[in-house]
Every structure is written in structure tokens, then in C-alpha cells.
């Protein structure tokens, strides 16, 4: 906002404004520059990724004077990071819950991602877990569609997990996607997973939003659930080299908002 108004005199604009403290050209690119900008911490609400992004990238990307803009990285002071809970549990707690150490955890996503009935979906989960996998996983757009409502999926998956555990003697799991249209519905699904004694739920943190993700992360910490995060929609933000945000920024934001591990795509 560039317009001078009388209320400017009621505060200290110099205290709260951002400051560009360095500019350097991008190597090998014409008319492209990296600008280093610092903001006072008082501009940001504690523990809110939503407010952090609203302030840093909320309006500036729409300025007519800019042909393109990309947020490459964030350097976040410890004083601010300490206001966030972060991941619900972490790697060591996950290994403790599974009683599996000294090796990577192996899992897969159930395919086809859409169209299976809940019963057949549970059957596929059982076959994978019984065959030796540690985890199976919902796809990002498996929520609660007419062909497979969420509660039916949760029940058949729970049956598959307990059956495979009984036959293998190992602790198994399935990333149950709790993403929903409202935070209330999302928490209802997470609560159902807890009531069934299942170890982990999943969330689409970009399409679901940071407020919803932080809410679910807090619930998972309080209720002993692990939280897997899917990055659906990331390429809308991070694919272009000269506009949007680098994925490292999205990953750091998730580290603050909360998630035990993040889907990274094909390796």
C-alpha cells in the first residue's frame, strides 16, 4: 500500500517496514536479480504459517511492476521457529511405534488410486502388507467418494492391518488420508483412525491449507498418531524457474506447520 494516509502518523512505519539489504544479478540471466529482504519479527503472528505466507508472498506477486517473482528461500530466526510445534513426533518415535530399526521402511501406494470399492481396497492393502511391506498408502485424492466412503475404507483397511499383523508378527500401517472439506470433518476422520488403533494418518497440506495442517498436526501429537504429508498442488507453485516458490520454502513451511514425513515423488 503506497498511499499516504493520516493514520501513518499513529505508528512507526520505519520500525515495521521490510528492508532490502542486498541485490545481486542472477548468473547467466539478463535482467534477473536476487534480492535479499529482511522483515521485523513483530510483523508475524507466532505459530502461524498462514500469517507468515500472507505477509511475505500474499500481495507482492501481483505487483504490476514485476514481470515475474520467485521466493527461493527463507531464513527463519530461532526465536520465531520456537513458536511452532513442528512435527507431531519424528523419526525416532515412528521407529519406536513400529519396533523397526536399522533399515528403511518400505511401503507403496494402492492402485488404481480411484474406483476400487472399500472391500477390494482393503484386500489390496492386506496383500501388500502380508507380502512384506511395512506401510501402504492412500493416494492424495482418495477422500470420501461415492464408490468408497471414508469410514468404509478405514474399517476395511483396519481389518487388513490387523490380519497382516497377526500373520507376520510385525507392526503394520496404512497412511489413511484424513483430508476433508472442513477442519471439523478432517478431525472426525483422524479421531476414527485413533479409535481403530491405527498408527498413522495423512494430509494434503497444500490443497488442505496450512491452518488445517497445523490443526491436524496438533491433534496427532496429542493423540499419538503419526502424520504423513502429501504435496499435491506443489508444481503449481514451484515448477517455474522464474516465478512462484522453490520447494525448499514449502518444505520449511511444513516443518513449522507439522508433519512427520513428506511425500517427495519419484526418486
mmCIF file of N, CA and C in Angstrom, residues 50-104:
data_model
loop_
_atom_site.group_PDB
_atom_site.id
_atom_site.type_symbol
_atom_site.label_atom_id
_atom_site.label_comp_id
_atom_site.label_asym_id
_atom_site.label_seq_id
_atom_site.Cartn_x
_atom_site.Cartn_y
_atom_site.Cartn_z
ATOM 1 N N UNK A 50 0.229 -19.593 8.081
ATOM 2 C CA UNK A 50 -0.722 -18.841 7.266
ATOM 3 C C UNK A 50 -0.400 -17.354 7.273
ATOM 4 N N UNK A 51 -0.171 -16.793 8.438
ATOM 5 C CA UNK A 51 0.154 -15.371 8.527
ATOM 6 C C UNK A 51 1.526 -15.068 7.938
ATOM 7 N N UNK A 52 2.479 -15.972 8.132
ATOM 8 C CA UNK A 52 3.821 -15.794 7.574
ATOM 9 C C UNK A 52 3.762 -15.657 6.067
ATOM 10 N N UNK A 53 3.041 -16.569 5.395
ATOM 11 C CA UNK A 53 2.962 -16.528 3.938
ATOM 12 C C UNK A 53 2.091 -15.376 3.443
ATOM 13 N N UNK A 54 1.032 -15.061 4.192
ATOM 14 C CA UNK A 54 0.198 -13.924 3.800
ATOM 15 C C UNK A 54 1.013 -12.646 3.746
ATOM 16 N N UNK A 55 1.920 -12.487 4.681
ATOM 17 C CA UNK A 55 2.741 -11.277 4.727
ATOM 18 C C UNK A 55 3.841 -11.282 3.666
ATOM 19 N N UNK A 56 4.521 -12.413 3.492
ATOM 20 C CA UNK A 56 5.697 -12.444 2.622
ATOM 21 C C UNK A 56 5.335 -12.575 1.146
ATOM 22 N N UNK A 57 4.362 -13.406 0.819
ATOM 23 C CA UNK A 57 4.033 -13.636 -0.599
ATOM 24 C C UNK A 57 2.581 -13.315 -0.936
ATOM 25 N N UNK A 58 1.841 -12.770 0.004
ATOM 26 C CA UNK A 58 0.411 -12.598 -0.207
ATOM 27 C C UNK A 58 0.028 -11.638 -1.309
ATOM 28 N N UNK A 59 0.699 -10.482 -1.419
ATOM 29 C CA UNK A 59 0.329 -9.470 -2.407
ATOM 30 C C UNK A 59 1.433 -9.143 -3.396
ATOM 31 N N UNK A 60 2.678 -9.277 -2.997
ATOM 32 C CA UNK A 60 3.789 -8.776 -3.797
ATOM 33 C C UNK A 60 3.866 -9.449 -5.168
ATOM 34 N N UNK A 61 3.403 -10.689 -5.284
ATOM 35 C CA UNK A 61 3.470 -11.399 -6.560
ATOM 36 C C UNK A 61 2.523 -10.797 -7.598
ATOM 37 N N UNK A 62 1.585 -9.987 -7.163
ATOM 38 C CA UNK A 62 0.642 -9.377 -8.087
ATOM 39 C C UNK A 62 1.008 -7.974 -8.520
ATOM 40 N N UNK A 63 2.124 -7.446 -8.060
ATOM 41 C CA UNK A 63 2.517 -6.081 -8.419
ATOM 42 C C UNK A 63 2.777 -5.972 -9.921
ATOM 43 N N UNK A 64 2.189 -4.972 -10.564
ATOM 44 C CA UNK A 64 2.336 -4.789 -12.000
ATOM 45 C C UNK A 64 3.778 -4.492 -12.397
ATOM 46 N N UNK A 65 4.532 -3.909 -11.500
ATOM 47 C CA UNK A 65 5.916 -3.556 -11.822
ATOM 48 C C UNK A 65 6.813 -4.783 -11.975
ATOM 49 N N UNK A 66 6.351 -5.940 -11.513
ATOM 50 C CA UNK A 66 7.144 -7.166 -11.566
ATOM 51 C C UNK A 66 6.660 -8.066 -12.696
ATOM 52 N N UNK A 67 7.558 -8.442 -13.586
ATOM 53 C CA UNK A 67 7.201 -9.379 -14.657
ATOM 54 C C UNK A 67 7.132 -10.808 -14.108
ATOM 55 N N UNK A 68 7.971 -11.107 -13.145
ATOM 56 C CA UNK A 68 7.981 -12.429 -12.516
ATOM 57 C C UNK A 68 8.698 -12.305 -11.184
ATOM 58 N N UNK A 69 8.382 -13.222 -10.270
ATOM 59 C CA UNK A 69 8.984 -13.197 -8.934
ATOM 60 C C UNK A 69 9.005 -14.610 -8.381
ATOM 61 N N UNK A 70 10.102 -14.972 -7.753
ATOM 62 C CA UNK A 70 10.226 -16.317 -7.175
ATOM 63 C C UNK A 70 10.864 -16.219 -5.797
ATOM 64 N N UNK A 71 10.240 -16.849 -4.828
ATOM 65 C CA UNK A 71 10.796 -16.919 -3.480
ATOM 66 C C UNK A 71 11.694 -18.147 -3.406
ATOM 67 N N UNK A 72 12.993 -17.918 -3.313
ATOM 68 C CA UNK A 72 13.962 -19.008 -3.375
ATOM 69 C C UNK A 72 14.197 -19.675 -2.027
ATOM 70 N N UNK A 73 14.131 -18.901 -0.945
ATOM 71 C CA UNK A 73 14.447 -19.492 0.352
ATOM 72 C C UNK A 73 13.960 -18.569 1.461
ATOM 73 N N UNK A 74 13.852 -19.135 2.647
ATOM 74 C CA UNK A 74 13.538 -18.382 3.859
ATOM 75 C C UNK A 74 14.586 -18.700 4.910
ATOM 76 N N UNK A 75 15.083 -17.670 5.546
ATOM 77 C CA UNK A 75 15.944 -17.856 6.713
ATOM 78 C C UNK A 75 15.130 -17.397 7.916
ATOM 79 N N UNK A 76 14.739 -18.345 8.737
ATOM 80 C CA UNK A 76 13.786 -18.070 9.814
ATOM 81 C C UNK A 76 14.520 -18.063 11.152
ATOM 82 N N UNK A 77 14.473 -16.978 11.887
ATOM 83 C CA UNK A 77 15.196 -16.899 13.168
ATOM 84 C C UNK A 77 14.682 -17.935 14.168
ATOM 85 N N UNK A 78 15.574 -18.486 14.985
ATOM 86 C CA UNK A 78 15.156 -19.450 16.013
ATOM 87 C C UNK A 78 14.062 -18.914 16.930
ATOM 88 N N UNK A 79 14.094 -17.624 17.213
ATOM 89 C CA UNK A 79 13.083 -17.049 18.102
ATOM 90 C C UNK A 79 11.680 -17.238 17.534
ATOM 91 N N UNK A 80 11.574 -17.244 16.212
ATOM 92 C CA UNK A 80 10.267 -17.435 15.585
ATOM 93 C C UNK A 80 9.939 -18.916 15.415
ATOM 94 N N UNK A 81 10.919 -19.727 15.036
ATOM 95 C CA UNK A 81 10.656 -21.152 14.858
ATOM 96 C C UNK A 81 10.205 -21.804 16.171
ATOM 97 N N UNK A 82 10.682 -21.284 17.280
ATOM 98 C CA UNK A 82 10.324 -21.862 18.576
ATOM 99 C C UNK A 82 8.857 -21.630 18.945
ATOM 100 N N UNK A 83 8.165 -20.771 18.193
ATOM 101 C CA UNK A 83 6.737 -20.564 18.454
ATOM 102 C C UNK A 83 5.873 -21.609 17.761
ATOM 103 N N UNK A 84 6.499 -22.488 16.971
ATOM 104 C CA UNK A 84 5.779 -23.551 16.262
ATOM 105 C C UNK A 84 6.010 -24.891 16.951
ATOM 106 N N UNK A 85 5.008 -25.750 16.899
ATOM 107 C CA UNK A 85 5.140 -27.095 17.453
ATOM 108 C C UNK A 85 6.038 -27.969 16.589
ATOM 109 N N UNK A 86 5.931 -27.815 15.250
ATOM 110 C CA UNK A 86 6.699 -28.654 14.343
ATOM 111 C C UNK A 86 6.073 -30.029 14.199
ATOM 112 N N UNK A 87 6.852 -31.030 13.758
ATOM 113 C CA UNK A 87 6.309 -32.372 13.530
ATOM 114 C C UNK A 87 5.670 -32.954 14.787
ATOM 115 N N UNK A 88 4.589 -33.718 14.607
ATOM 116 C CA UNK A 88 3.935 -34.313 15.780
ATOM 117 C C UNK A 88 4.859 -35.223 16.582
ATOM 118 N N UNK A 89 5.711 -36.010 15.888
ATOM 119 C CA UNK A 89 6.526 -36.992 16.599
ATOM 120 C C UNK A 89 7.962 -37.050 16.095
ATOM 121 N N UNK A 90 8.173 -37.439 14.846
ATOM 122 C CA UNK A 90 9.523 -37.534 14.315
ATOM 123 C C UNK A 90 9.954 -38.968 14.055
ATOM 124 N N UNK A 91 11.147 -39.109 13.493
ATOM 125 C CA UNK A 91 11.632 -40.402 13.000
ATOM 126 C C UNK A 91 11.771 -41.422 14.130
ATOM 127 N N UNK A 92 12.395 -41.026 15.239
ATOM 128 C CA UNK A 92 12.653 -41.985 16.301
ATOM 129 C C UNK A 92 11.370 -42.518 16.912
ATOM 130 N N UNK A 93 10.402 -41.641 17.131
ATOM 131 C CA UNK A 93 9.121 -42.087 17.689
ATOM 132 C C UNK A 93 8.426 -43.042 16.726
ATOM 133 N N UNK A 94 8.526 -42.764 15.434
ATOM 134 C CA UNK A 94 7.911 -43.660 14.446
ATOM 135 C C UNK A 94 8.547 -45.043 14.500
ATOM 136 N N UNK A 95 9.859 -45.091 14.582
ATOM 137 C CA UNK A 95 10.527 -46.394 14.669
ATOM 138 C C UNK A 95 10.157 -47.118 15.972
ATOM 139 N N UNK A 96 10.026 -46.369 17.036
ATOM 140 C CA UNK A 96 9.634 -46.974 18.302
ATOM 141 C C UNK A 96 8.227 -47.571 18.222
ATOM 142 N N UNK A 97 7.316 -46.841 17.572
ATOM 143 C CA UNK A 97 5.952 -47.340 17.432
ATOM 144 C C UNK A 97 5.895 -48.613 16.588
ATOM 145 N N UNK A 98 6.766 -48.678 15.579
ATOM 146 C CA UNK A 98 6.770 -49.836 14.684
ATOM 147 C C UNK A 98 7.696 -50.947 15.159
ATOM 148 N N UNK A 99 8.573 -50.610 16.107
ATOM 149 C CA UNK A 99 9.582 -51.564 16.581
ATOM 150 C C UNK A 99 10.442 -52.066 15.421
ATOM 151 N N UNK A 100 10.854 -51.119 14.566
ATOM 152 C CA UNK A 100 11.672 -51.471 13.405
ATOM 153 C C UNK A 100 12.847 -50.505 13.328
ATOM 154 N N UNK A 101 14.064 -51.072 13.328
ATOM 155 C CA UNK A 101 15.273 -50.253 13.387
ATOM 156 C C UNK A 101 16.304 -50.773 12.387
ATOM 157 N N UNK A 102 17.255 -49.927 12.049
ATOM 158 C CA UNK A 102 18.408 -50.357 11.267
ATOM 159 C C UNK A 102 18.157 -50.532 9.788
ATOM 160 N N UNK A 103 17.010 -50.141 9.294
ATOM 161 C CA UNK A 103 16.742 -50.244 7.859
ATOM 162 C C UNK A 103 15.671 -49.222 7.487
ATOM 163 N N UNK A 104 15.556 -49.001 6.183
ATOM 164 C CA UNK A 104 14.494 -48.126 5.708
ATOM 165 C C UNK A 104 13.133 -48.800 5.835
#
